[in-house]
PDB file of C-alpha atoms in Angstrom:
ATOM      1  CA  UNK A   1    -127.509  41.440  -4.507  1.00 72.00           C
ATOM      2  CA  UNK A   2    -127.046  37.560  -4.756  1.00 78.00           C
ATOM      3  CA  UNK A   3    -123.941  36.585  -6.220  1.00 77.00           C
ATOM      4  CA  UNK A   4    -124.571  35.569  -9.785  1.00 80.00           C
ATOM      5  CA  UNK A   5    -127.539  37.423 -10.105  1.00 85.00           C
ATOM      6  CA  UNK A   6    -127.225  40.015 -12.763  1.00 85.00           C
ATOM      7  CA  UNK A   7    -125.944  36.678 -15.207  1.00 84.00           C
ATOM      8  CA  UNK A   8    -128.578  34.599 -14.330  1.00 87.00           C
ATOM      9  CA  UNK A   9    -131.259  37.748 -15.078  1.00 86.00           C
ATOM     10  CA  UNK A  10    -129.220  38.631 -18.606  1.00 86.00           C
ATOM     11  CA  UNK A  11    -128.823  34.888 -19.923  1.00 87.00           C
ATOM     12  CA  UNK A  12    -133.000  34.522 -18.611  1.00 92.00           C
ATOM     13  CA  UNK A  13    -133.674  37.674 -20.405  1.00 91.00           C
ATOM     14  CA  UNK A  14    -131.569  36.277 -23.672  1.00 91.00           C
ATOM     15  CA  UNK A  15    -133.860  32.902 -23.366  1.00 93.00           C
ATOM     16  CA  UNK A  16    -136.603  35.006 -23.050  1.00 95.00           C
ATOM     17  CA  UNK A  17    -135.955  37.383 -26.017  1.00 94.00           C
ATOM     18  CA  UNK A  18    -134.784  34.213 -28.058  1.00 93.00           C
ATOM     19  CA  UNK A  19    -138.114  32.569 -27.613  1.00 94.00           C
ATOM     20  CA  UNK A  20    -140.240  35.361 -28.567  1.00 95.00           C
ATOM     21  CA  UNK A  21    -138.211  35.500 -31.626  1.00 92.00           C
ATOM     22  CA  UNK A  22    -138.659  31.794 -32.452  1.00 88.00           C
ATOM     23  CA  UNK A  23    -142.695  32.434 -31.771  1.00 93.00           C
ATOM     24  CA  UNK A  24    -142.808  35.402 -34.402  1.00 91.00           C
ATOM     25  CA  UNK A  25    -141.239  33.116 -37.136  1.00 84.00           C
ATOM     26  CA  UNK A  26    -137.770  34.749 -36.418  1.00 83.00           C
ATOM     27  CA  UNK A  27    -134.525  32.485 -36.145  1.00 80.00           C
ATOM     28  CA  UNK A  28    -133.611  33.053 -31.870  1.00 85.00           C
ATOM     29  CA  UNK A  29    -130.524  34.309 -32.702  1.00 84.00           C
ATOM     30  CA  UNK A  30    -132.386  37.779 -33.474  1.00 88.00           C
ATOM     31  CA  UNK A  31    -134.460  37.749 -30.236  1.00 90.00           C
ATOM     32  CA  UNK A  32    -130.608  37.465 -28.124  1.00 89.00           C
ATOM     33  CA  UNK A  33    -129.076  39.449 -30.004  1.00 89.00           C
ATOM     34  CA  UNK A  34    -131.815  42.314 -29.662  1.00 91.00           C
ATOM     35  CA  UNK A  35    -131.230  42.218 -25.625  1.00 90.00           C
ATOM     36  CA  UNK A  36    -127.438  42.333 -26.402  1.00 89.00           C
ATOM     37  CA  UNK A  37    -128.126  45.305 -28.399  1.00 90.00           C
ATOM     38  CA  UNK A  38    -130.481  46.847 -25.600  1.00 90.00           C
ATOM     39  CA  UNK A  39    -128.018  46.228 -22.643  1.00 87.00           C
ATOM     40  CA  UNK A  40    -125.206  47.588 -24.739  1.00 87.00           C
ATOM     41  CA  UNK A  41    -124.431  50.938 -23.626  1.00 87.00           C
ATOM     42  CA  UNK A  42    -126.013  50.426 -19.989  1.00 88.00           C
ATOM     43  CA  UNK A  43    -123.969  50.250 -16.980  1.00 86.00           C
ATOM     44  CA  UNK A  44    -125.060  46.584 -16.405  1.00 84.00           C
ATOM     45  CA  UNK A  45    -123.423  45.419 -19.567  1.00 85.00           C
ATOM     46  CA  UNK A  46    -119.661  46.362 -17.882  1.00 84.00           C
ATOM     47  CA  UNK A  47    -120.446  44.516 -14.959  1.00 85.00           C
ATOM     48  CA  UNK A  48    -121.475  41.456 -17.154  1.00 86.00           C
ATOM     49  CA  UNK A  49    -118.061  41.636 -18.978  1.00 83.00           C
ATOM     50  CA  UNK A  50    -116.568  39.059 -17.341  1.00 83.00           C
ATOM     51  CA  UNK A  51    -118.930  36.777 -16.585  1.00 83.00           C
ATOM     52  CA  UNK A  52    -120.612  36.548 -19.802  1.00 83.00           C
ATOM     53  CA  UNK A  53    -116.918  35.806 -21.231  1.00 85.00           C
ATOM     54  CA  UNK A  54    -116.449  32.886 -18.625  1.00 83.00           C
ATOM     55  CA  UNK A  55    -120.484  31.403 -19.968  1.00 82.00           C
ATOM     56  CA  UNK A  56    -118.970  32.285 -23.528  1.00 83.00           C
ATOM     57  CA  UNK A  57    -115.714  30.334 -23.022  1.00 87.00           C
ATOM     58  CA  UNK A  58    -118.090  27.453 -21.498  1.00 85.00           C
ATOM     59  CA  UNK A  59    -121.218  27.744 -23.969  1.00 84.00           C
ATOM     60  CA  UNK A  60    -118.909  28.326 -27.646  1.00 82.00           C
ATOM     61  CA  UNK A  61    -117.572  24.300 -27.443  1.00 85.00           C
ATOM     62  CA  UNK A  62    -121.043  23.334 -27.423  1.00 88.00           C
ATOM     63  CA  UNK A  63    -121.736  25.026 -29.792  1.00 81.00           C
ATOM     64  CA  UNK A  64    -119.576  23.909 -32.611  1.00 80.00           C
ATOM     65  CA  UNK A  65    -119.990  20.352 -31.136  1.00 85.00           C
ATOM     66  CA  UNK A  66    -123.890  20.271 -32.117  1.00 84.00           C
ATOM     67  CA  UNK A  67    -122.817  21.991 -35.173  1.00 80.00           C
ATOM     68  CA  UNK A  68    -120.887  18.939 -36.184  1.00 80.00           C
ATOM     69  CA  UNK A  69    -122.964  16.097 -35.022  1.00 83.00           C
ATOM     70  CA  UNK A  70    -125.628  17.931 -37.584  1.00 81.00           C
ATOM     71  CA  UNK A  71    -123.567  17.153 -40.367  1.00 81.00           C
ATOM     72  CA  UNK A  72    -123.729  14.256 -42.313  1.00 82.00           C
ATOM     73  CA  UNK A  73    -120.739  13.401 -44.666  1.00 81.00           C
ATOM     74  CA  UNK A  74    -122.523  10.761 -46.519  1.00 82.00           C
ATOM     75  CA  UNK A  75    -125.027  13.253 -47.853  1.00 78.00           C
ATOM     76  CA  UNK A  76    -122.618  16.186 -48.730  1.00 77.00           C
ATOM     77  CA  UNK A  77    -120.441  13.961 -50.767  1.00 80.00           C
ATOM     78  CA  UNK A  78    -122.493  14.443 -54.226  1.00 82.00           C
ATOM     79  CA  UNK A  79    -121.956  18.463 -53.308  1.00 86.00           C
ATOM     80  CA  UNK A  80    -117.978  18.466 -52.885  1.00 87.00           C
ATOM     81  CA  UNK A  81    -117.911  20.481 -56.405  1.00 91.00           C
ATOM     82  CA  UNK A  82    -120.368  22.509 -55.485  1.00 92.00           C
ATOM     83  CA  UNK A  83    -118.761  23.461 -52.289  1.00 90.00           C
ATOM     84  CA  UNK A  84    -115.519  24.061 -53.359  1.00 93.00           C
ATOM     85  CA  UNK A  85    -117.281  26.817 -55.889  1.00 95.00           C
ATOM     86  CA  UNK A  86    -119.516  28.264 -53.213  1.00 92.00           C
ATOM     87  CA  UNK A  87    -116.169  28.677 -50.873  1.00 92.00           C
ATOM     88  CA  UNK A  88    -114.447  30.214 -53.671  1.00 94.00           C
ATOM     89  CA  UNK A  89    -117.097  32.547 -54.424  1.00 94.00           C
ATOM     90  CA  UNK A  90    -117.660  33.251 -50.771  1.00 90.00           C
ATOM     91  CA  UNK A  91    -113.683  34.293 -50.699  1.00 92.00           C
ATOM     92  CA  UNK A  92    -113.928  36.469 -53.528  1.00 94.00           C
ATOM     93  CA  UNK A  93    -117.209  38.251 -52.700  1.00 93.00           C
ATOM     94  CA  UNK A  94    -115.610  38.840 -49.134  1.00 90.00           C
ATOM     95  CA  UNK A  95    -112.647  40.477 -49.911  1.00 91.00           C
ATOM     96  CA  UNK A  96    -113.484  42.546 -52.423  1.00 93.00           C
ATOM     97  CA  UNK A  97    -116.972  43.385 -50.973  1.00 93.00           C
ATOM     98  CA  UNK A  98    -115.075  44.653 -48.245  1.00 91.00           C
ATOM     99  CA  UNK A  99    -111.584  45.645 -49.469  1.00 91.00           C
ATOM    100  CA  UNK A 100    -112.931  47.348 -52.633  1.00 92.00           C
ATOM    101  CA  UNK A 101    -114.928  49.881 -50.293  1.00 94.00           C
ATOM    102  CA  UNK A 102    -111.797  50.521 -48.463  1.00 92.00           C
ATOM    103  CA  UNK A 103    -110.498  51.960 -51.561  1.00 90.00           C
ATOM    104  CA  UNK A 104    -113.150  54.383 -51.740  1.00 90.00           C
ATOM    105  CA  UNK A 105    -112.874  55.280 -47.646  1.00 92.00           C
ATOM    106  CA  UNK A 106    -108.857  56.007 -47.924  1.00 89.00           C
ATOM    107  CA  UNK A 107    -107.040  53.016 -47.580  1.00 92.00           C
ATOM    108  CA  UNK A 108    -104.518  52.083 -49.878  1.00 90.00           C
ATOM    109  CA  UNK A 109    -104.245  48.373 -51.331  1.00 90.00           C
ATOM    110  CA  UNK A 110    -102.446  46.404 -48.328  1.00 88.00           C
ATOM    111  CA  UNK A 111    -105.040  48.227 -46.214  1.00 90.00           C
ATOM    112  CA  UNK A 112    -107.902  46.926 -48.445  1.00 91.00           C
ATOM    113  CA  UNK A 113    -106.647  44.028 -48.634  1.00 91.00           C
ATOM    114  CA  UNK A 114    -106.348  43.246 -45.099  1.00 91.00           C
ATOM    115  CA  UNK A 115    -109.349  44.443 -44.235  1.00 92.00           C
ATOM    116  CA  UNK A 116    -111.106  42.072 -47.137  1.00 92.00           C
ATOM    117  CA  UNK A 117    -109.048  39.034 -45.964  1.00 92.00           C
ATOM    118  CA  UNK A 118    -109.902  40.043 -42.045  1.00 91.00           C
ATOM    119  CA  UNK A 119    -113.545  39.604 -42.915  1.00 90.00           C
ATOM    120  CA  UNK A 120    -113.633  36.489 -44.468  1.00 88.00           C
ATOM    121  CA  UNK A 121    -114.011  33.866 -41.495  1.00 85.00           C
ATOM    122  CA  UNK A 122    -118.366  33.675 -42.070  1.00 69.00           C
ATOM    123  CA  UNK A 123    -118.178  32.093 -38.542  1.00 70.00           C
ATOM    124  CA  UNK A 124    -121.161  31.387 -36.126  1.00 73.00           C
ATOM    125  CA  UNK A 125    -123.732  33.342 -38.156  1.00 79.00           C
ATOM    126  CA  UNK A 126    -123.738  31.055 -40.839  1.00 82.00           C
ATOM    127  CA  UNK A 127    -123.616  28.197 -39.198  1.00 83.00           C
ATOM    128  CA  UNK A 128    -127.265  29.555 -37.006  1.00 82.00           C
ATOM    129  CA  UNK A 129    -128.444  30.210 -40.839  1.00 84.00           C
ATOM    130  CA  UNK A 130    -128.005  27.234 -41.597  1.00 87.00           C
ATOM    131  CA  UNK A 131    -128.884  25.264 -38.732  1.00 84.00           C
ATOM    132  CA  UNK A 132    -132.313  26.842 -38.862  1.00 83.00           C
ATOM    133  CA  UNK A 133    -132.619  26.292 -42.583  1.00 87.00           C
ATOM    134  CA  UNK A 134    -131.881  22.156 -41.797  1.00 88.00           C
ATOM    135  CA  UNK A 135    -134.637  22.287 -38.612  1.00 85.00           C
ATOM    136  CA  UNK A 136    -137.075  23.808 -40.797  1.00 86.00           C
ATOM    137  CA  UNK A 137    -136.423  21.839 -43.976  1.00 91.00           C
ATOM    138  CA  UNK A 138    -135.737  24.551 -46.104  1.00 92.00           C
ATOM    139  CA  UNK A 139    -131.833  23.235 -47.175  1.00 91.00           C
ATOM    140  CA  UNK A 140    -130.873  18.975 -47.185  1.00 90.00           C
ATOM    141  CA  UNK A 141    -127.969  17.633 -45.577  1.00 89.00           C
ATOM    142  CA  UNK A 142    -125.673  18.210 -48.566  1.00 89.00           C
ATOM    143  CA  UNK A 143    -126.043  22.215 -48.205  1.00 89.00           C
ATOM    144  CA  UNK A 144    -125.572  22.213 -44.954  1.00 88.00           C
ATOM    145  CA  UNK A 145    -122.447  20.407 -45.540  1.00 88.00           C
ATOM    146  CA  UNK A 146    -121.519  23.061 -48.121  1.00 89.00           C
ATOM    147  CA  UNK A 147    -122.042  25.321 -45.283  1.00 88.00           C
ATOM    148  CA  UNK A 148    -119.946  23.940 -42.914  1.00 86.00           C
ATOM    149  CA  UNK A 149    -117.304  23.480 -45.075  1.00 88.00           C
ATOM    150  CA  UNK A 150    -117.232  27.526 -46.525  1.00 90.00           C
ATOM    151  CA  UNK A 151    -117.189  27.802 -42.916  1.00 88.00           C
ATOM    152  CA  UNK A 152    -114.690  25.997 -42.166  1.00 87.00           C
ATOM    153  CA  UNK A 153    -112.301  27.174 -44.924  1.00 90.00           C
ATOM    154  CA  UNK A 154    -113.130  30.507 -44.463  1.00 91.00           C
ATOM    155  CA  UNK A 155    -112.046  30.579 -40.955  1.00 89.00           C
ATOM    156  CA  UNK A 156    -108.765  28.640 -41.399  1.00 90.00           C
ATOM    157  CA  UNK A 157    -107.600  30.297 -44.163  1.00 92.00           C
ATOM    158  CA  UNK A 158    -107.989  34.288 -43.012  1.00 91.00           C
ATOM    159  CA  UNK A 159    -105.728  33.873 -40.402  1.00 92.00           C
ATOM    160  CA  UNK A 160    -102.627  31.914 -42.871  1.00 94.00           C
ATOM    161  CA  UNK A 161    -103.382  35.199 -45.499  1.00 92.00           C
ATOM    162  CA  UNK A 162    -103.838  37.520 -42.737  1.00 90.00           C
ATOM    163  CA  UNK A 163    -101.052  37.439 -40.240  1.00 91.00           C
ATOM    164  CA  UNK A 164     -97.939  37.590 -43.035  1.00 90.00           C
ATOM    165  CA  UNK A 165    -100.038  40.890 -44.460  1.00 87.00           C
ATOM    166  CA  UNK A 166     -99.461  42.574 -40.808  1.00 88.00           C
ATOM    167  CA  UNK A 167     -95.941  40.700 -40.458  1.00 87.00           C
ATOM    168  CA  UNK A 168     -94.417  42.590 -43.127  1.00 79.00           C
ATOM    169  CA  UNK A 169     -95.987  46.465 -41.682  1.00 81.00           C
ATOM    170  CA  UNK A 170     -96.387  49.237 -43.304  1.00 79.00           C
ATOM    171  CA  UNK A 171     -99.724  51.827 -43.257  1.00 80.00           C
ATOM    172  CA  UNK A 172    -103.005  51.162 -44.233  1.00 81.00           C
ATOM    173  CA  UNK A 173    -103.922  54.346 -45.381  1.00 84.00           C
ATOM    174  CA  UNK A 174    -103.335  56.197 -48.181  1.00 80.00           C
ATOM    175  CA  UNK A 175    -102.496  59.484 -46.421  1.00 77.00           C
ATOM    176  CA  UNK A 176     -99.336  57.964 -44.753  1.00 60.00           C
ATOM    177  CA  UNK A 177     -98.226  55.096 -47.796  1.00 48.00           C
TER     178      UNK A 177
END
């Protein structure tokens, strides 16, 4: 009944979850996202809405600030090449892992191809992957450059495709072409 209570217990319940992940070997990204999953479809999760927005809006920055204080430029410069071809193939495995299945669900081609292009931004995901694999050892600093570029890229660029696909209308579907 204390004000700021039902945050406190859901963020304590994410730490919570997060470290028992980390302790089983898991990356804590699974262990939060596992209580997100769990408070879902309870009553609890609409009155945390709003708050959890306002710790979002706050927590996000952070974030992608310790995100790029990880990288180091120096070390991903013998990997440019190798980035560029890794972003490239991330694009085209993107859209047409996802707009070629559109095909096959009944969307015609702008459909497909808006849906491919809406997925591409690999966001915060990727950027946990790879964090984890730098902690642990398992990638250098020149991959996890590569990462953060794709990432990078890959976010910028969907919206530039993406908003001139919707700009000039028209269905999605095949049905009503």
């Amino acid at each position: 009944r204390v004000s700021g209570a039902l945050i406190a217990l859901s963020l304590a319940l994410a730490l919570l979850s997060a470290g028992l992940a980390e302790s089983f070997g898991l990356a804590m990204i699974i262990g939060a996202y596992s209580i997100g999953l769990a408070l879902s479809r309870t009553s609890l999760a609409r009155r945390l809405h709003d708050p959890i927005n306002a710790l979002y809006a706050a927590l996000v920055p952070v974030f992608f600030v310790v995100m790029g204080m990880l990288v180091n430029v120096q070390a991903m410069s013998g990997a440019v090449v190798f980035g560029i071809v890794i972003t490239i193939l991330a694009i085209i495995s993107k859209v047409f892992g996802s707009g070629g299945p559109a095909l096959g669900v009944g969307f015609n081609l702008r459909g497909a191809w808006r849906i491919g292009i809406g997925m591409l931004p690999r966001g915060e995901v990727a950027l946990i992957v790879a964090g984890v694999g730098l902690a642990r050892g398992v990638i250098g600093q020149d991959l996890f450059g590569v990462s953060i570029f794709m990432t990078i890229v890959t976010t910028i660029l969907a919206p530039i495709i993406l908003v001139p696909l919707f700009d000039k209308g028209g269905s999605d579907r095949r049905d009503k072409a």
